[in-house]
Amino acid sequence: MASHDIRRPFKRPAISDQQRRRDISLQRQAQNRRDAQHQARCLASTILSLQPAQYEPAEPDHQLQLELEPELQSEIESDVQRQDLRGIDDVRQASRLKGAEARRWFAKQLMLPEWMIDVPERLNTDWYVFARPAGKRCFVVSSNGTTISRLRNGSMLHRFPSALPNGARTSNNSNSGQSYCILDCIFHEPDQTYYVIDVVCWAGMSLYECTTEFRFFWLNSKLVETGACNAPSTYHKFRFSTVPIYNCDHEGLNVAYTGPVPYVKDGLLFCNKHAHYQSGNTPLMLVWKDENCSQYVIDTDGKGQVPNQQQVVLELLFDGKLATSDDPPVIFGCLSGDFIKKTGLQAGNLLRFAISEGGLSFVGWKIRESGFALPRQTQPCSTFC
Amino acid sequence: MEVTQVLLSAQAADSTVRKHAEETLNQFQEQNLPGFLLSLTGELASDEKPVESRKLAGLILKNALDAKEQHRKYEFVQRWLSLDVAVKSQIKACLLQILSSPVPDARSTASQVIAKVAGIELPKKQWPELIGSLLTNINQVPPHVKQATLETLGYMCEEVVPEVVDQDQVNKILTAVVQGMNANEGNNEVRLAATQALYNALAFAQANFSNDMERNYVMRVVCEASLSPEVKIRQAAFECLVSIGSIYYEKLASYIQDIFNITSKAVREDVEPVALQAIEFWSSICDEEIDILDEYGGDFTADSEVPCYYFVKQALPALVPMLLETLLKQEEDQDQDESAWNLAMAGGTCLGLVARTVGDDIVPFVMPFIEENITKPDWRQREAATYAFGSILEGPSPDKLMPIVNVALNFMLTALTKDPSSHVKDTTAWTLGRIFEFLHGSMVETPIITPANCQQIITVLLQSMEDAPNVAEKACGAIYFLAQGYEDVNSSSPLTPYFQAIVQSLLIVTHREDAGESRLRTAAYETLNEVVRCSTGETTHLILELVQVIMRELHKSLEAQKLSSDEREKQNELQGLLCGCLQVIIQKLGASDGTKFAFLQYADQIMNLFLRVFASRSATVHEEAMLAIGALAYTTGPDFTKYMPEFYKYLEMGLQNFGEYQVCAVTVGVMGDICRALEDKILPYCDGIMTQLLKDLSSNQLHRSVKPPIFSCFGDIALAIGENFEKYLMYVMPMLQSAAELSAHTSGADDEMIEYTNLLRNGILEAYSGILQGFKNSPKTQLLIPFAPHILQFLDIIYMEKDMDDVVMKTAIGVLGDLADTLGSNAGSLIQQSQSGKEFLNECLSSDDHLIKESAEWAKLAITRTVEGFGIGVNQVDTLHKGCQLGGVHVHVNSRKMLKFDATLDYDYAGPNQKHDSRGRRGGNGGKNP
């Protein structure tokens, strides 16, 4: 019996480095396999629904360029050099985008409500309702140890550390580099809180293809777990909060409409329980506003003043017709060729009209995508053709 | 045929004669196995034949019944079982008769052969009369027959598991054995054989040890035997005590005082072989108590199966001084002799175990010894004091040790430079290594190494690397642990200023003329590896220089020609070390984008060197090169494609290397790296690779541990080539299915088997996962639909077996998600019908293991998308959390008809029973059966 064989060899290191190299290799291989598997799982689950909206190449407008502000100009220049964003069909890639590309990508991703103009069928069983916080609608992306919020036009609102998965560089952040979140939020200035109204990706998993019902459940169960709803701290600059969501039955509607909430209300949002998250306007998400539930029931100008007349923005088409930006567009009227010639308007321009007793009045126009508007004189035009 | 002559010729000095005889024997065996075995038995039985031919006959017989390699052993067992009953009876009867032969060698050889036959037949309920006839032998006949019979009983107990022998027979065997051990047994040979037989029979004595009277009797007889005037009997008796300490720890309380007296007398007064066993007794008790306390996990209210009696703690005041005395009994050349094992070494090892068992309590018992001896003029005393200190560094709390270490550190550094004795320096450097191993690193609050002493420590250690090889080797080890302590520092390491000097010194060591002694060269490279692994970004530029140095070394070694076989072996070893070092560097530099691109300029050259390394025949070198290539593939990514045309043949070679299965295993792992690097560019090589992998799986020669990774590798390949995996489905799926069926149940398996089963399950599931994900979004997805019921059934079964480990659980729940994700509504209804899907998912969702939870959440998402009727309101978040509605309808899925293309998974022979084997005979092969 040679029992000392099993004893640690006298005065020798316990570990053989060769065995250690083997073990480290095996660990690395297992980790790589996990990553590859995880990537495969996340990748394709987003492919179907996440084709970014068709990107129209910018139409350089020489006349207008002269009037553009320098910042916008550089943006258009980078357009020319930009990668083809259509290649980005994966939110995971999108979460890594930076600068102008990120701006452009995120500008197209928010799900936007339509106005509620009639009562959908099965409202009481198939819909949720909640009081919408007033504030800046934005996407909040946590990845790579930082959190970035982006407004509707894709521009950055805040860059900050947060308790969201991978949202801050903390030593106890055990999430892998692939873990990231994309939340649909409203930033509410008065209490400096991000109210989360929907979730697009959570901890690396895409929820695009999940029903509203599931996404809300997921959000409610996950957000609190992370500590993102806690008061701000060093590694968590802004508080996050969910909003109370109700079934659209009598009671739910009543609470959403009249019940107290910790934020300023801006109308009611109705969400279809079975809808998937979808970028752009959708009839499966509806907004209702009236003076009881919103301060902003009517248009205001830049200074917050209510203009004399309500306004509408329509797109000028090639044939002079005016269309809403609904999908499919609704033709609202048309401009005469003379007027177009006289004003130098071009197809694709967005025009602002005032709604008056007799129809629409032209108040101004903007260049698509730039958010850039010029006031013009009011001109009557024929409407409701 | 004249067997005697052939057997004698087979031992002839003349190799031609010998070879011819061996061939003749082989032919005989192949042409007529029964005749061959009968004539060998006849030879062994005949007292007229020469001893030499009889012994060889017995040896060949024994080797025809057993082999080291699992598959051959299995083959031999089957071959014996299928022999004609009459032949077997004749052989067995003859063997039993030989036990009465007057020739000792013939008896001893026969008893070993009988044990081998028993090992095959008793589990099959054959040869029921064996034990009975052995026992009759004992009662009637002359001492030499008694002795041979006891020896046979001992060997038999070693060969079979306790379960196959009835308690009634166990009782009779034990009675016979203990009677033979009794002090009034006049014949020493008989008494020795009986004592040695008891050693093997102890594992059979569970029932007897639960009976106070019987246990008392056995213990008395063992203790008496430990006082026998015969050294061999005393040694065997102590071996029994060691084994009893391990197997029957919980029964020892009433004997421990007596055993202490006996062992301490033996340690102090008896000859070395006996004293070593006496120390070993206490080492085993430490092992037991460490295990028990581990199981308690500090929670003393918990019910452990075995209570801890704190024997070691109670014995401390007497035990520690006894062990300290042994430390003074060093041998002059023990530091140079790698196989040395003496009282001082055993004593120090035991002291280390005692420290781990009792923690802080040992310190006050050892400190006076250290203080008294550390400055004595006799090197033995200084060495013993240092060794005592080094031995107790693992166990006591840092709080307890820190003040002492802080004082000792300076003393040690001085001793390492100035002590005139090489022994003292050796132990001092080793002790420094232990200090850094256990008391240095991010887990210790107050660091031992400070900006104030860091430079001095490193200077002294680097200087010691120029000392005698054994001292230099320990100094390397100290640097190894010194570096390891900084593995968690992020951006800036205190070692950075010394990085260059350390690397330089280590490289110089590797070039020392005497670097072959005391494992010095290996230690230097291993330390270099650790220093590189634990370095930070600050020293990247130096590592980029180091790559070139190591590449040059490897190049130089590959250029060397016309070497003697001894030189070639050394060269192989060096190449292995250099490949290992390159692997570590590649992994380090490949880990971040910045350094990766700087490194990639060398990729072509390095790959070229690795390919040349494959010209060597050494398995270790191949393994190291293969591991390094895996790291390279991971780092280069798709660019690795360009190396494939040349590398492919070595890949194939590696996959074919059944014999050196480590090489095969490593190659399978590297296949995964390459799949992930090349993705669909691996396609042109897949036919060859898949063929080889399928062959590997079907082979019964390949070590079973390689098989689970091969299944995982299928998953890697499928994920890489996507729907192109289609053509392999007809081979792979049936194999996965039959393997799944084999690994579904573990009932009755021992721990080792359960562990293997779980590895296998994980491999199978990873394969399914890769295949499902690989086919996702392909029009060919429908090809997988027929396999879904079986996969779900497999998940059901392993869930219900309740013996999955965490890794399997994580993979399994992922596969459930993959099914839904890839097969969509086709899997939806099946998942809804799955028996345990819902429960399983919920269990995983509430798991503490974040990997399991992550997988489960993903699976839940995937299932939610697929399975309709997920109607749960947001206001019922809690109920929803408890599970998606997967339905609970039990639908029995009929097992699909299998193609007959089964993988060989070594399920039929699990090797020796570990329960029987593990504790008593830790050495594994340390049994007495030659």
PDB file of C-alpha atoms in Angstrom, chain B residues 577-797:
ATOM      1  CA  LEU B 577       6.324  23.864 -22.499  1.00  0.00           C
ATOM      2  CA  LEU B 578       6.830  26.454 -25.242  1.00  0.00           C
ATOM      3  CA  CYS B 579       3.481  25.634 -26.860  1.00  0.00           C
ATOM      4  CA  GLY B 580       1.866  25.927 -23.435  1.00  0.00           C
ATOM      5  CA  CYS B 581       3.472  29.312 -22.935  1.00  0.00           C
ATOM      6  CA  LEU B 582       2.341  30.500 -26.364  1.00  0.00           C
ATOM      7  CA  GLN B 583      -1.157  29.324 -25.580  1.00  0.00           C
ATOM      8  CA  VAL B 584      -1.242  31.444 -22.444  1.00  0.00           C
ATOM      9  CA  ILE B 585       0.121  34.460 -24.313  1.00  0.00           C
ATOM     10  CA  ILE B 586      -2.363  34.072 -27.172  1.00  0.00           C
ATOM     11  CA  GLN B 587      -5.216  33.870 -24.741  1.00  0.00           C
ATOM     12  CA  LYS B 588      -3.964  36.902 -22.855  1.00  0.00           C
ATOM     13  CA  LEU B 589      -3.423  39.083 -25.906  1.00  0.00           C
ATOM     14  CA  GLY B 590      -6.543  37.824 -27.655  1.00  0.00           C
ATOM     15  CA  ALA B 591      -8.737  38.891 -24.775  1.00  0.00           C
ATOM     16  CA  SER B 592      -8.927  42.561 -25.718  1.00  0.00           C
ATOM     17  CA  ASP B 593      -9.268  44.143 -29.124  1.00  0.00           C
ATOM     18  CA  GLY B 594      -6.315  46.488 -28.750  1.00  0.00           C
ATOM     19  CA  THR B 595      -3.737  43.824 -27.974  1.00  0.00           C
ATOM     20  CA  LYS B 596      -5.343  41.318 -30.316  1.00  0.00           C
ATOM     21  CA  PHE B 597      -4.540  43.300 -33.416  1.00  0.00           C
ATOM     22  CA  ALA B 598      -0.993  43.884 -32.263  1.00  0.00           C
ATOM     23  CA  PHE B 599      -0.633  40.157 -31.755  1.00  0.00           C
ATOM     24  CA  LEU B 600      -2.216  39.044 -35.007  1.00  0.00           C
ATOM     25  CA  GLN B 601       0.843  40.087 -36.990  1.00  0.00           C
ATOM     26  CA  TYR B 602       2.549  36.986 -35.576  1.00  0.00           C
ATOM     27  CA  ALA B 603      -0.335  34.622 -36.216  1.00  0.00           C
ATOM     28  CA  ASP B 604       1.019  33.192 -39.489  1.00  0.00           C
ATOM     29  CA  GLN B 605       4.447  32.517 -38.053  1.00  0.00           C
ATOM     30  CA  ILE B 606       3.070  30.956 -34.890  1.00  0.00           C
ATOM     31  CA  MET B 607       0.707  28.707 -36.798  1.00  0.00           C
ATOM     32  CA  ASN B 608       3.589  27.641 -38.952  1.00  0.00           C
ATOM     33  CA  LEU B 609       5.577  26.651 -35.872  1.00  0.00           C
ATOM     34  CA  PHE B 610       2.643  24.738 -34.410  1.00  0.00           C
ATOM     35  CA  LEU B 611       2.233  22.779 -37.621  1.00  0.00           C
ATOM     36  CA  ARG B 612       5.879  21.786 -37.453  1.00  0.00           C
ATOM     37  CA  VAL B 613       5.448  20.641 -33.874  1.00  0.00           C
ATOM     38  CA  PHE B 614       3.054  17.979 -35.096  1.00  0.00           C
ATOM     39  CA  ALA B 615       5.992  16.228 -36.709  1.00  0.00           C
ATOM     40  CA  SER B 616       6.986  15.122 -33.218  1.00  0.00           C
ATOM     41  CA  ARG B 617       5.587  11.854 -31.952  1.00  0.00           C
ATOM     42  CA  SER B 618       4.967  12.896 -28.387  1.00  0.00           C
ATOM     43  CA  ALA B 619       1.341  12.979 -27.316  1.00  0.00           C
ATOM     44  CA  THR B 620       1.917  15.674 -24.722  1.00  0.00           C
ATOM     45  CA  VAL B 621       3.412  17.967 -27.331  1.00  0.00           C
ATOM     46  CA  HIS B 622       0.475  17.368 -29.673  1.00  0.00           C
ATOM     47  CA  GLU B 623      -1.931  18.148 -26.896  1.00  0.00           C
ATOM     48  CA  GLU B 624      -0.171  21.386 -26.029  1.00  0.00           C
ATOM     49  CA  ALA B 625       0.045  22.469 -29.668  1.00  0.00           C
ATOM     50  CA  MET B 626      -3.614  21.623 -30.172  1.00  0.00           C
ATOM     51  CA  LEU B 627      -4.665  23.656 -27.136  1.00  0.00           C
ATOM     52  CA  ALA B 628      -2.612  26.587 -28.381  1.00  0.00           C
ATOM     53  CA  ILE B 629      -4.182  26.298 -31.823  1.00  0.00           C
ATOM     54  CA  GLY B 630      -7.630  26.418 -30.235  1.00  0.00           C
ATOM     55  CA  ALA B 631      -6.697  29.681 -28.548  1.00  0.00           C
ATOM     56  CA  LEU B 632      -5.307  30.950 -31.860  1.00  0.00           C
ATOM     57  CA  ALA B 633      -8.491  30.073 -33.755  1.00  0.00           C
ATOM     58  CA  TYR B 634     -10.556  31.894 -31.180  1.00  0.00           C
ATOM     59  CA  THR B 635      -8.317  34.937 -31.541  1.00  0.00           C
ATOM     60  CA  THR B 636      -8.032  35.026 -35.329  1.00  0.00           C
ATOM     61  CA  GLY B 637     -11.712  34.313 -35.968  1.00  0.00           C
ATOM     62  CA  PRO B 638     -12.678  33.731 -39.618  1.00  0.00           C
ATOM     63  CA  ASP B 639      -9.073  34.383 -40.736  1.00  0.00           C
ATOM     64  CA  PHE B 640      -8.236  30.947 -39.400  1.00  0.00           C
ATOM     65  CA  THR B 641      -9.734  29.589 -42.630  1.00  0.00           C
ATOM     66  CA  LYS B 642      -6.436  30.065 -44.411  1.00  0.00           C
ATOM     67  CA  TYR B 643      -4.687  27.607 -42.092  1.00  0.00           C
ATOM     68  CA  MET B 644      -7.253  24.874 -42.573  1.00  0.00           C
ATOM     69  CA  PRO B 645      -5.868  23.201 -45.700  1.00  0.00           C
ATOM     70  CA  GLU B 646      -2.614  22.445 -43.914  1.00  0.00           C
ATOM     71  CA  PHE B 647      -3.993  21.974 -40.444  1.00  0.00           C
ATOM     72  CA  TYR B 648      -6.810  19.653 -41.410  1.00  0.00           C
ATOM     73  CA  LYS B 649      -4.712  16.474 -41.465  1.00  0.00           C
ATOM     74  CA  TYR B 650      -3.519  17.053 -37.904  1.00  0.00           C
ATOM     75  CA  LEU B 651      -7.046  17.722 -36.818  1.00  0.00           C
ATOM     76  CA  GLU B 652      -8.044  14.394 -38.281  1.00  0.00           C
ATOM     77  CA  MET B 653      -5.034  12.720 -36.706  1.00  0.00           C
ATOM     78  CA  GLY B 654      -6.003  14.107 -33.329  1.00  0.00           C
ATOM     79  CA  LEU B 655      -9.552  12.856 -33.677  1.00  0.00           C
ATOM     80  CA  GLN B 656      -8.208   9.410 -34.513  1.00  0.00           C
ATOM     81  CA  ASN B 657      -5.929   9.230 -31.510  1.00  0.00           C
ATOM     82  CA  PHE B 658      -7.849   6.708 -29.431  1.00  0.00           C
ATOM     83  CA  GLY B 659      -4.820   5.576 -27.518  1.00  0.00           C
ATOM     84  CA  GLU B 660      -3.773   8.927 -26.118  1.00  0.00           C
ATOM     85  CA  TYR B 661      -7.319   9.945 -25.444  1.00  0.00           C
ATOM     86  CA  GLN B 662      -6.315  13.281 -23.907  1.00  0.00           C
ATOM     87  CA  VAL B 663      -5.130  14.346 -27.352  1.00  0.00           C
ATOM     88  CA  CYS B 664      -8.428  13.226 -28.825  1.00  0.00           C
ATOM     89  CA  ALA B 665     -10.375  15.084 -26.132  1.00  0.00           C
ATOM     90  CA  VAL B 666      -8.414  18.272 -26.619  1.00  0.00           C
ATOM     91  CA  THR B 667      -8.864  18.030 -30.394  1.00  0.00           C
ATOM     92  CA  VAL B 668     -12.614  17.682 -29.985  1.00  0.00           C
ATOM     93  CA  GLY B 669     -12.613  20.820 -27.844  1.00  0.00           C
ATOM     94  CA  VAL B 670     -10.535  22.692 -30.406  1.00  0.00           C
ATOM     95  CA  MET B 671     -13.005  21.594 -33.102  1.00  0.00           C
ATOM     96  CA  GLY B 672     -15.532  23.735 -31.243  1.00  0.00           C
ATOM     97  CA  ASP B 673     -13.177  26.727 -31.310  1.00  0.00           C
ATOM     98  CA  ILE B 674     -12.677  26.265 -35.018  1.00  0.00           C
ATOM     99  CA  CYS B 675     -16.408  25.974 -35.713  1.00  0.00           C
ATOM    100  CA  ARG B 676     -17.028  29.232 -33.934  1.00  0.00           C
ATOM    101  CA  ALA B 677     -14.122  30.914 -35.692  1.00  0.00           C
ATOM    102  CA  LEU B 678     -14.892  29.706 -39.203  1.00  0.00           C
ATOM    103  CA  GLU B 679     -18.670  29.444 -39.049  1.00  0.00           C
ATOM    104  CA  ASP B 680     -19.923  28.287 -42.448  1.00  0.00           C
ATOM    105  CA  LYS B 681     -16.418  28.290 -43.883  1.00  0.00           C
ATOM    106  CA  ILE B 682     -15.866  25.009 -42.068  1.00  0.00           C
ATOM    107  CA  LEU B 683     -18.302  23.346 -44.417  1.00  0.00           C
ATOM    108  CA  PRO B 684     -15.761  21.860 -46.864  1.00  0.00           C
ATOM    109  CA  TYR B 685     -14.120  19.970 -43.985  1.00  0.00           C
ATOM    110  CA  CYS B 686     -17.273  18.748 -42.345  1.00  0.00           C
ATOM    111  CA  ASP B 687     -17.665  15.437 -44.164  1.00  0.00           C
ATOM    112  CA  GLY B 688     -14.275  14.271 -42.973  1.00  0.00           C
ATOM    113  CA  ILE B 689     -14.691  15.600 -39.474  1.00  0.00           C
ATOM    114  CA  MET B 690     -18.177  14.204 -39.014  1.00  0.00           C
ATOM    115  CA  THR B 691     -17.091  10.800 -40.271  1.00  0.00           C
ATOM    116  CA  GLN B 692     -14.293  10.754 -37.761  1.00  0.00           C
ATOM    117  CA  LEU B 693     -16.459  11.945 -34.895  1.00  0.00           C
ATOM    118  CA  LEU B 694     -19.083   9.312 -35.650  1.00  0.00           C
ATOM    119  CA  LYS B 695     -16.378   6.660 -35.731  1.00  0.00           C
ATOM    120  CA  ASP B 696     -15.073   7.890 -32.398  1.00  0.00           C
ATOM    121  CA  LEU B 697     -18.493   7.572 -30.858  1.00  0.00           C
ATOM    122  CA  SER B 698     -18.931   4.034 -32.122  1.00  0.00           C
ATOM    123  CA  SER B 699     -15.548   2.915 -30.910  1.00  0.00           C
ATOM    124  CA  ASN B 700     -15.251   0.940 -27.744  1.00  0.00           C
ATOM    125  CA  GLN B 701     -11.562   1.684 -27.555  1.00  0.00           C
ATOM    126  CA  LEU B 702     -11.908   5.402 -27.043  1.00  0.00           C
ATOM    127  CA  HIS B 703     -11.993   6.467 -23.414  1.00  0.00           C
ATOM    128  CA  ARG B 704     -15.565   7.217 -22.485  1.00  0.00           C
ATOM    129  CA  SER B 705     -14.751  10.679 -21.146  1.00  0.00           C
ATOM    130  CA  VAL B 706     -14.266  11.913 -24.711  1.00  0.00           C
ATOM    131  CA  LYS B 707     -17.766  10.997 -25.798  1.00  0.00           C
ATOM    132  CA  PRO B 708     -19.844  13.722 -24.165  1.00  0.00           C
ATOM    133  CA  PRO B 709     -17.682  16.479 -25.703  1.00  0.00           C
ATOM    134  CA  ILE B 710     -18.155  14.838 -29.105  1.00  0.00           C
ATOM    135  CA  PHE B 711     -21.902  15.300 -28.798  1.00  0.00           C
ATOM    136  CA  SER B 712     -21.371  18.928 -27.841  1.00  0.00           C
ATOM    137  CA  CYS B 713     -19.152  19.239 -30.884  1.00  0.00           C
ATOM    138  CA  PHE B 714     -22.050  18.119 -33.099  1.00  0.00           C
ATOM    139  CA  GLY B 715     -23.902  21.103 -31.721  1.00  0.00           C
ATOM    140  CA  ASP B 716     -20.986  23.414 -32.517  1.00  0.00           C
ATOM    141  CA  ILE B 717     -20.811  22.137 -36.083  1.00  0.00           C
ATOM    142  CA  ALA B 718     -24.571  22.424 -36.594  1.00  0.00           C
ATOM    143  CA  LEU B 719     -24.583  25.957 -35.284  1.00  0.00           C
ATOM    144  CA  ALA B 720     -21.717  26.833 -37.626  1.00  0.00           C
ATOM    145  CA  ILE B 721     -23.089  25.337 -40.828  1.00  0.00           C
ATOM    146  CA  GLY B 722     -26.811  25.711 -40.191  1.00  0.00           C
ATOM    147  CA  GLU B 723     -29.132  23.824 -42.493  1.00  0.00           C
ATOM    148  CA  ASN B 724     -26.141  22.252 -44.238  1.00  0.00           C
ATOM    149  CA  PHE B 725     -26.124  19.896 -41.290  1.00  0.00           C
ATOM    150  CA  GLU B 726     -29.070  18.225 -42.993  1.00  0.00           C
ATOM    151  CA  LYS B 727     -27.064  15.409 -44.491  1.00  0.00           C
ATOM    152  CA  TYR B 728     -25.686  14.354 -41.112  1.00  0.00           C
ATOM    153  CA  LEU B 729     -29.061  14.202 -39.419  1.00  0.00           C
ATOM    154  CA  MET B 730     -29.672  10.607 -40.440  1.00  0.00           C
ATOM    155  CA  TYR B 731     -26.521   9.530 -38.604  1.00  0.00           C
ATOM    156  CA  VAL B 732     -26.462  11.935 -35.728  1.00  0.00           C
ATOM    157  CA  MET B 733     -30.076  11.862 -34.609  1.00  0.00           C
ATOM    158  CA  PRO B 734     -30.305   8.091 -34.037  1.00  0.00           C
ATOM    159  CA  MET B 735     -27.060   8.238 -32.083  1.00  0.00           C
ATOM    160  CA  LEU B 736     -28.333  11.060 -29.957  1.00  0.00           C
ATOM    161  CA  GLN B 737     -31.548   9.167 -29.386  1.00  0.00           C
ATOM    162  CA  SER B 738     -29.921   5.966 -28.289  1.00  0.00           C
ATOM    163  CA  ALA B 739     -27.448   7.836 -26.105  1.00  0.00           C
ATOM    164  CA  ALA B 740     -30.357   9.756 -24.613  1.00  0.00           C
ATOM    165  CA  GLU B 741     -32.094   6.511 -23.765  1.00  0.00           C
ATOM    166  CA  LEU B 742     -28.971   5.136 -22.134  1.00  0.00           C
ATOM    167  CA  SER B 743     -28.445   8.249 -20.080  1.00  0.00           C
ATOM    168  CA  ALA B 744     -32.075   8.717 -19.101  1.00  0.00           C
ATOM    169  CA  HIS B 745     -31.978   6.672 -15.943  1.00  0.00           C
ATOM    170  CA  THR B 746     -29.323   6.445 -13.302  1.00  0.00           C
ATOM    171  CA  SER B 747     -30.979   4.241 -10.737  1.00  0.00           C
ATOM    172  CA  GLY B 748     -28.478   2.175  -8.840  1.00  0.00           C
ATOM    173  CA  ALA B 749     -25.495   4.001 -10.273  1.00  0.00           C
ATOM    174  CA  ASP B 750     -22.715   5.223  -8.038  1.00  0.00           C
ATOM    175  CA  ASP B 751     -21.632   8.868  -7.802  1.00  0.00           C
ATOM    176  CA  GLU B 752     -19.042   8.520 -10.502  1.00  0.00           C
ATOM    177  CA  MET B 753     -21.580   7.019 -12.870  1.00  0.00           C
ATOM    178  CA  ILE B 754     -24.127   9.719 -12.137  1.00  0.00           C
ATOM    179  CA  GLU B 755     -21.482  12.318 -12.838  1.00  0.00           C
ATOM    180  CA  TYR B 756     -20.658  10.695 -16.156  1.00  0.00           C
ATOM    181  CA  THR B 757     -24.312  10.372 -17.018  1.00  0.00           C
ATOM    182  CA  ASN B 758     -24.788  14.056 -16.434  1.00  0.00           C
ATOM    183  CA  LEU B 759     -21.815  14.883 -18.642  1.00  0.00           C
ATOM    184  CA  LEU B 760     -23.350  12.724 -21.308  1.00  0.00           C
ATOM    185  CA  ARG B 761     -26.754  14.330 -20.958  1.00  0.00           C
ATOM    186  CA  ASN B 762     -25.206  17.742 -21.225  1.00  0.00           C
ATOM    187  CA  GLY B 763     -23.399  16.751 -24.416  1.00  0.00           C
ATOM    188  CA  ILE B 764     -26.570  15.326 -25.938  1.00  0.00           C
ATOM    189  CA  LEU B 765     -28.562  18.417 -25.019  1.00  0.00           C
ATOM    190  CA  GLU B 766     -25.897  20.756 -26.360  1.00  0.00           C
ATOM    191  CA  ALA B 767     -26.050  18.827 -29.609  1.00  0.00           C
ATOM    192  CA  TYR B 768     -29.824  19.227 -29.786  1.00  0.00           C
ATOM    193  CA  SER B 769     -29.523  22.884 -28.957  1.00  0.00           C
ATOM    194  CA  GLY B 770     -26.950  23.559 -31.661  1.00  0.00           C
ATOM    195  CA  ILE B 771     -28.902  21.614 -34.270  1.00  0.00           C
ATOM    196  CA  LEU B 772     -32.184  23.351 -33.439  1.00  0.00           C
ATOM    197  CA  GLN B 773     -30.629  26.809 -33.448  1.00  0.00           C
ATOM    198  CA  GLY B 774     -28.643  26.005 -36.575  1.00  0.00           C
ATOM    199  CA  PHE B 775     -31.800  25.183 -38.508  1.00  0.00           C
ATOM    200  CA  LYS B 776     -33.725  28.179 -37.265  1.00  0.00           C
ATOM    201  CA  ASN B 777     -35.301  30.317 -39.980  1.00  0.00           C
ATOM    202  CA  SER B 778     -34.444  27.721 -42.573  1.00  0.00           C
ATOM    203  CA  PRO B 779     -37.083  26.136 -44.768  1.00  0.00           C
ATOM    204  CA  LYS B 780     -35.600  22.811 -43.729  1.00  0.00           C
ATOM    205  CA  THR B 781     -36.727  23.271 -40.154  1.00  0.00           C
ATOM    206  CA  GLN B 782     -39.479  20.770 -40.793  1.00  0.00           C
ATOM    207  CA  LEU B 783     -36.869  18.010 -41.025  1.00  0.00           C
ATOM    208  CA  LEU B 784     -36.496  18.299 -37.279  1.00  0.00           C
ATOM    209  CA  ILE B 785     -40.171  18.018 -36.441  1.00  0.00           C
ATOM    210  CA  PRO B 786     -40.145  14.200 -36.267  1.00  0.00           C
ATOM    211  CA  PHE B 787     -37.455  14.354 -33.585  1.00  0.00           C
ATOM    212  CA  ALA B 788     -39.300  16.755 -31.316  1.00  0.00           C
ATOM    213  CA  PRO B 789     -41.374  14.138 -29.448  1.00  0.00           C
ATOM    214  CA  HIS B 790     -38.286  12.203 -28.514  1.00  0.00           C
ATOM    215  CA  ILE B 791     -36.429  15.280 -27.340  1.00  0.00           C
ATOM    216  CA  LEU B 792     -39.367  16.308 -25.192  1.00  0.00           C
ATOM    217  CA  GLN B 793     -39.665  12.838 -23.803  1.00  0.00           C
ATOM    218  CA  PHE B 794     -35.980  12.885 -22.914  1.00  0.00           C
ATOM    219  CA  LEU B 795     -36.448  16.196 -21.111  1.00  0.00           C
ATOM    220  CA  ASP B 796     -39.436  14.764 -19.273  1.00  0.00           C
ATOM    221  CA  ILE B 797     -37.563  11.715 -18.130  1.00  0.00           C
TER     222      ILE B 797
END
